[in-house]
JSON list of C-alpha atoms in Angstrom, two decimals:
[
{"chain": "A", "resi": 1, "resn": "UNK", "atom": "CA", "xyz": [0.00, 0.00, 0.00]},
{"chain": "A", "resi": 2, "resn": "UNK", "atom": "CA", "xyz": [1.41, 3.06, -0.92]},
{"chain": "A", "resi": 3, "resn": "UNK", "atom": "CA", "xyz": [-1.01, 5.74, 0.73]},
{"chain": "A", "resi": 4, "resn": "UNK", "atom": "CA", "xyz": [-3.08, 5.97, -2.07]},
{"chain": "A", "resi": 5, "resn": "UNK", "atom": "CA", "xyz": [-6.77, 4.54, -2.77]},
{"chain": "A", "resi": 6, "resn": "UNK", "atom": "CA", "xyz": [-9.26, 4.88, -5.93]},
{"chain": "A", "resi": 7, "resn": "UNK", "atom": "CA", "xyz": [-12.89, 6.30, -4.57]},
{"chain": "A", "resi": 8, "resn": "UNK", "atom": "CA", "xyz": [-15.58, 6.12, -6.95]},
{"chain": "A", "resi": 9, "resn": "UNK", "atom": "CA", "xyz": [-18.85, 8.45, -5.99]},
{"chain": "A", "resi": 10, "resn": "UNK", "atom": "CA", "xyz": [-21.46, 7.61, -8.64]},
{"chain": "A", "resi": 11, "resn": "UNK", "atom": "CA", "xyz": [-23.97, 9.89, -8.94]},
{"chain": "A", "resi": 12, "resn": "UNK", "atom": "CA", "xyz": [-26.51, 10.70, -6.28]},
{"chain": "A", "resi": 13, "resn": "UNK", "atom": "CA", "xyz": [-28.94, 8.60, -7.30]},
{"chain": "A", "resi": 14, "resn": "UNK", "atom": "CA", "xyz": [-26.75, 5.48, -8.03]},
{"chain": "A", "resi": 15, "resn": "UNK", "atom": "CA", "xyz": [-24.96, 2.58, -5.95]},
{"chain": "A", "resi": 16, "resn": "UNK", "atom": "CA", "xyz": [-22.03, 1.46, -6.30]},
{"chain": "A", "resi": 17, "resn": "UNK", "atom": "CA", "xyz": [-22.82, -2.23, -6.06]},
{"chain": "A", "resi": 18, "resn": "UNK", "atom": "CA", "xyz": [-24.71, -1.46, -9.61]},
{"chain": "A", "resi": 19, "resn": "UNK", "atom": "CA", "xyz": [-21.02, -0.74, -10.69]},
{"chain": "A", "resi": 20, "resn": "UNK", "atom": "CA", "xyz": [-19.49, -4.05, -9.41]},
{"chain": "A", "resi": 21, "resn": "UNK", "atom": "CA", "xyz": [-17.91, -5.05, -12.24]},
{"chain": "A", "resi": 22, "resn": "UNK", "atom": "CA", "xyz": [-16.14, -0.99, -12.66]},
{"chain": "A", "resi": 23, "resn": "UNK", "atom": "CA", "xyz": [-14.79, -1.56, -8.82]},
{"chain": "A", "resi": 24, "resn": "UNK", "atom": "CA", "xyz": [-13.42, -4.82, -9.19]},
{"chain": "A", "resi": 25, "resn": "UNK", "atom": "CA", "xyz": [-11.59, -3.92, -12.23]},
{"chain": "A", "resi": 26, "resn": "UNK", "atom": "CA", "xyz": [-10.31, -0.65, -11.03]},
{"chain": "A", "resi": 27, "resn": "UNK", "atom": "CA", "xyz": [-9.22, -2.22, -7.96]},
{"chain": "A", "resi": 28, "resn": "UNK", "atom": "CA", "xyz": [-7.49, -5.03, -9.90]},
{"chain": "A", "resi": 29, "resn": "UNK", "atom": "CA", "xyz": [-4.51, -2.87, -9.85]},
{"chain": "A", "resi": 30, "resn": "UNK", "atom": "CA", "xyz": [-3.54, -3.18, -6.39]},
{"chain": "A", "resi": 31, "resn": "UNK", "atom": "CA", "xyz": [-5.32, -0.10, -4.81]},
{"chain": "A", "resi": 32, "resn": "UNK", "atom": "CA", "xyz": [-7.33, -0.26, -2.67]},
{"chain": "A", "resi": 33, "resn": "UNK", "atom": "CA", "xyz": [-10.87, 0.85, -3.88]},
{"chain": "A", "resi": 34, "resn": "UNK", "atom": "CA", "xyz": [-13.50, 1.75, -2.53]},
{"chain": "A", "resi": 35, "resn": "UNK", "atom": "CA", "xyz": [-16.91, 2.89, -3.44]},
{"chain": "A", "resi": 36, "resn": "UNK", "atom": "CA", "xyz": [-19.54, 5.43, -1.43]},
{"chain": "A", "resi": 37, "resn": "UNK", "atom": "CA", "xyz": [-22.97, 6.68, -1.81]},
{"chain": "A", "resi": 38, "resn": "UNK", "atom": "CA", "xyz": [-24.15, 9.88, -0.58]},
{"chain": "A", "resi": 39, "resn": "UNK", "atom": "CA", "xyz": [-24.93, 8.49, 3.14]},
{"chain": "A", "resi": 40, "resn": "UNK", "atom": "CA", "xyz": [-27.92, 10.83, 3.37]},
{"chain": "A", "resi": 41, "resn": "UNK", "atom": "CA", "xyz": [-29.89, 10.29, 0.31]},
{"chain": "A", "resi": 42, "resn": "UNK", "atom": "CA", "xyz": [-33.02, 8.15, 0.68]},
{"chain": "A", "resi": 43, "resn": "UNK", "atom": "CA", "xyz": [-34.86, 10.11, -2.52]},
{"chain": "A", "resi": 44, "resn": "UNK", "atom": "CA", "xyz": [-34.04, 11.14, -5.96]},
{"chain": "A", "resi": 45, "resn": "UNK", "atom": "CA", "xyz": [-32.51, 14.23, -6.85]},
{"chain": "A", "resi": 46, "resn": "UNK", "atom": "CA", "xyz": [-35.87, 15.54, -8.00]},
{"chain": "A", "resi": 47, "resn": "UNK", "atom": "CA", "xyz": [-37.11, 15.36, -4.34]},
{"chain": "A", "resi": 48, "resn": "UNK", "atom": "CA", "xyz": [-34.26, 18.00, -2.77]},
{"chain": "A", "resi": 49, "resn": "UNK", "atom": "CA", "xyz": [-35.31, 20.02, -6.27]},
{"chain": "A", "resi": 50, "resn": "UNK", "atom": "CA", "xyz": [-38.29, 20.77, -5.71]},
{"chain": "A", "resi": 51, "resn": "UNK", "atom": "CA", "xyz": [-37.60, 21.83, -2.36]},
{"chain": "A", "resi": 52, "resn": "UNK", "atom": "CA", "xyz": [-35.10, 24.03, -2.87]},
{"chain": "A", "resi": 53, "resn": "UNK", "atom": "CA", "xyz": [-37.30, 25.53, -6.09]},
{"chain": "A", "resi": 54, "resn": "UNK", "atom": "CA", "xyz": [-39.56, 26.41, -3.36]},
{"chain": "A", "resi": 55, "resn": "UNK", "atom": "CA", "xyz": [-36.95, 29.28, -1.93]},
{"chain": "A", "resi": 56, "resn": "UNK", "atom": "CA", "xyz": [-38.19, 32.81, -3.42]},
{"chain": "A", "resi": 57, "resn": "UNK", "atom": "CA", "xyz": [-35.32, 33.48, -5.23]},
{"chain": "A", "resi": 58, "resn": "UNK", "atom": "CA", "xyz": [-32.61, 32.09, -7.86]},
{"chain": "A", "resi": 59, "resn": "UNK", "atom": "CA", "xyz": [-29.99, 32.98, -5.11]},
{"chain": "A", "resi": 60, "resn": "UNK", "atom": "CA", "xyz": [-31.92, 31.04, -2.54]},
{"chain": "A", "resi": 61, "resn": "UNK", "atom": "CA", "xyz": [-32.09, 27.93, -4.84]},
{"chain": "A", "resi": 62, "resn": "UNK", "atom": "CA", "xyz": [-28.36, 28.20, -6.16]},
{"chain": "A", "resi": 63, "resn": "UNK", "atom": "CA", "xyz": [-27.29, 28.65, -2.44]},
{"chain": "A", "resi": 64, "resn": "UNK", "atom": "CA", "xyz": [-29.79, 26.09, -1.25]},
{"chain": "A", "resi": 65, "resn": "UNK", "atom": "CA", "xyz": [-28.04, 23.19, -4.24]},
{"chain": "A", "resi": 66, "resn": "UNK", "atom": "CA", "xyz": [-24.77, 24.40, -3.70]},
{"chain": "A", "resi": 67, "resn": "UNK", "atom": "CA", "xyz": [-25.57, 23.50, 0.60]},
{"chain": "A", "resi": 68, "resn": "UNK", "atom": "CA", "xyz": [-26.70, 20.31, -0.47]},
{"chain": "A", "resi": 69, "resn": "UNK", "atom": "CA", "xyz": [-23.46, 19.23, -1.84]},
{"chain": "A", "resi": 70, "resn": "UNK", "atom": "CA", "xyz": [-21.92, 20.54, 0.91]},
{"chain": "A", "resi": 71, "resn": "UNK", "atom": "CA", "xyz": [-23.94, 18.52, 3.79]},
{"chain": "A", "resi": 72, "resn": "UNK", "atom": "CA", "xyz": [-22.95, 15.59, 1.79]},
{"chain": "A", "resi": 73, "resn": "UNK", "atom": "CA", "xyz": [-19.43, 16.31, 1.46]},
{"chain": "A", "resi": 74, "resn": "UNK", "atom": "CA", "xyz": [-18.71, 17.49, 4.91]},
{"chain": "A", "resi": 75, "resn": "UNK", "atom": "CA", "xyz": [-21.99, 17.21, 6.94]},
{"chain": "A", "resi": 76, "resn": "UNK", "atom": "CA", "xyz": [-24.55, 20.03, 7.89]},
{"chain": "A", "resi": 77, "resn": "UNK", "atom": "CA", "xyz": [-27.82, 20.84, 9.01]},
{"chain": "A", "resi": 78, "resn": "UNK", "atom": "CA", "xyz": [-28.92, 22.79, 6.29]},
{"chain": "A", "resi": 79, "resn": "UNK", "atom": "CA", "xyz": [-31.06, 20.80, 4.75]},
{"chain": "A", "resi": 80, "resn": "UNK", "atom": "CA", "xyz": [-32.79, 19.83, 8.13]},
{"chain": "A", "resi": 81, "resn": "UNK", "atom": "CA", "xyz": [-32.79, 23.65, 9.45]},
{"chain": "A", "resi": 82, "resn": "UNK", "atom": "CA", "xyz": [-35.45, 24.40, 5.94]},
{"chain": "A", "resi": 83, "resn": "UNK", "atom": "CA", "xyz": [-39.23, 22.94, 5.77]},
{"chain": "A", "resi": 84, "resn": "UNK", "atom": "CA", "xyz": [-41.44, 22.60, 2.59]},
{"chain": "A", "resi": 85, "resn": "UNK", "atom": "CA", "xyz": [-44.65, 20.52, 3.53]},
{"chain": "A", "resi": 86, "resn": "UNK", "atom": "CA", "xyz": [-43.87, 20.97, 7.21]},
{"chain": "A", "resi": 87, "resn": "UNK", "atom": "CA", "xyz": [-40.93, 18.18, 6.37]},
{"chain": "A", "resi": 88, "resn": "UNK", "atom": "CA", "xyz": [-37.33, 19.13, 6.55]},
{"chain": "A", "resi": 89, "resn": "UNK", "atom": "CA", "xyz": [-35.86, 19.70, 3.04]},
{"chain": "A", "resi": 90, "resn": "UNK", "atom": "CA", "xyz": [-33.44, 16.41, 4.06]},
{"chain": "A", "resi": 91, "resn": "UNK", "atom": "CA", "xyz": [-31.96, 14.88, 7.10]},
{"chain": "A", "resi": 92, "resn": "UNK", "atom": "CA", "xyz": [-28.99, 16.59, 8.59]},
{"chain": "A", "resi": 93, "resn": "UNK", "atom": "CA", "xyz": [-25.78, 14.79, 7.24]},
{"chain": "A", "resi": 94, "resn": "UNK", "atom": "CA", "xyz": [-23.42, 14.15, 10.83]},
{"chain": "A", "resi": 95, "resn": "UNK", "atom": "CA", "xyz": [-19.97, 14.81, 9.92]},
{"chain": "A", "resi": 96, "resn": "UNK", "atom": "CA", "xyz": [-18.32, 11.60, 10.33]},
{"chain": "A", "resi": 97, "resn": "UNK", "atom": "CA", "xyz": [-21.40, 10.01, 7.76]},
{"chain": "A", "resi": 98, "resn": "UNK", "atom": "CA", "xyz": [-20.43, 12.47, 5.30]},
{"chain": "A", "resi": 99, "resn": "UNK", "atom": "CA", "xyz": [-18.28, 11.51, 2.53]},
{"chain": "A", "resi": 100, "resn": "UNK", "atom": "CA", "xyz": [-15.43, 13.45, 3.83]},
{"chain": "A", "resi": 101, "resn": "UNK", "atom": "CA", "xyz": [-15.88, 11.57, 7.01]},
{"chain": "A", "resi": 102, "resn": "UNK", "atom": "CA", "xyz": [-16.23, 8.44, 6.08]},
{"chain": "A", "resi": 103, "resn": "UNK", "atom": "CA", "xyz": [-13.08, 8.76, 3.68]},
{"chain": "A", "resi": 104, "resn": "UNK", "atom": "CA", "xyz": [-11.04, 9.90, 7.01]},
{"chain": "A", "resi": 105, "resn": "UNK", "atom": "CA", "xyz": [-12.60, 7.31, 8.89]},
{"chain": "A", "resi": 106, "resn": "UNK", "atom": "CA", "xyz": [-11.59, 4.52, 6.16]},
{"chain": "A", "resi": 107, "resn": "UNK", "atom": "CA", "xyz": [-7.84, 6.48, 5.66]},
{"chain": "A", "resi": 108, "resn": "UNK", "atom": "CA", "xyz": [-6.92, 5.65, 9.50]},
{"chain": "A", "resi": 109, "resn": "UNK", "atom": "CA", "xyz": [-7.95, 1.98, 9.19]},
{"chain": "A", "resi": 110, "resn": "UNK", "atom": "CA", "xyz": [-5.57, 1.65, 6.15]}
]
């Protein structure tokens, strides 16, 4: 092992496990390989969408995508601190379930 690994994020919709055959290649080469999901998703894109199309403004949507990435990359309540239906946009996103997390998490077990 030489302190490197291959991570492969599909999209936020997808699994990895549909991309077996992609991980077991790439990891084939003798790095360690690993692939995530974004912990917090249980819905579709189209389901944060239309929540954060509900803000009054394009700044409030742009901000309100752009936080969504961020929960998901290094945890964050945003999501959860915004309603639309009296439900929180998404769940919050603790930091050590976020991707950035997780990949810390798995780089001191290596």
């Amino acid at each position: 092992f030489n302190g490197s690994i291959n991570v492969y994020l599909p999209g936020t919709t997808d699994w990895p496990a549909l991309s077996s055959c992609l991980l077991q290649a790439v990891a084939s080469n003798g790095v360690p390989t690993i692939g995530l999901t974004y912990g917090f998703l249980s819905r579709g894109d189209g389901f944060r969408n239309t929540r954060c199309a509900s803000l009054p403004s394009t700044d409030d949507v742009v901000e309100c995508l752009t936080e969504q990435h961020n929960d998901a990359i290094y945890g964050g309540t945003y999501g959860a601190d915004r309603t639309y239906n009296d439900a929180e946009f998404w769940k919050p996103v603790d930091a050590r379930d976020s991707i950035a997390g997780r990949l810390c998490l798995l780089r001191a077990e290596l």
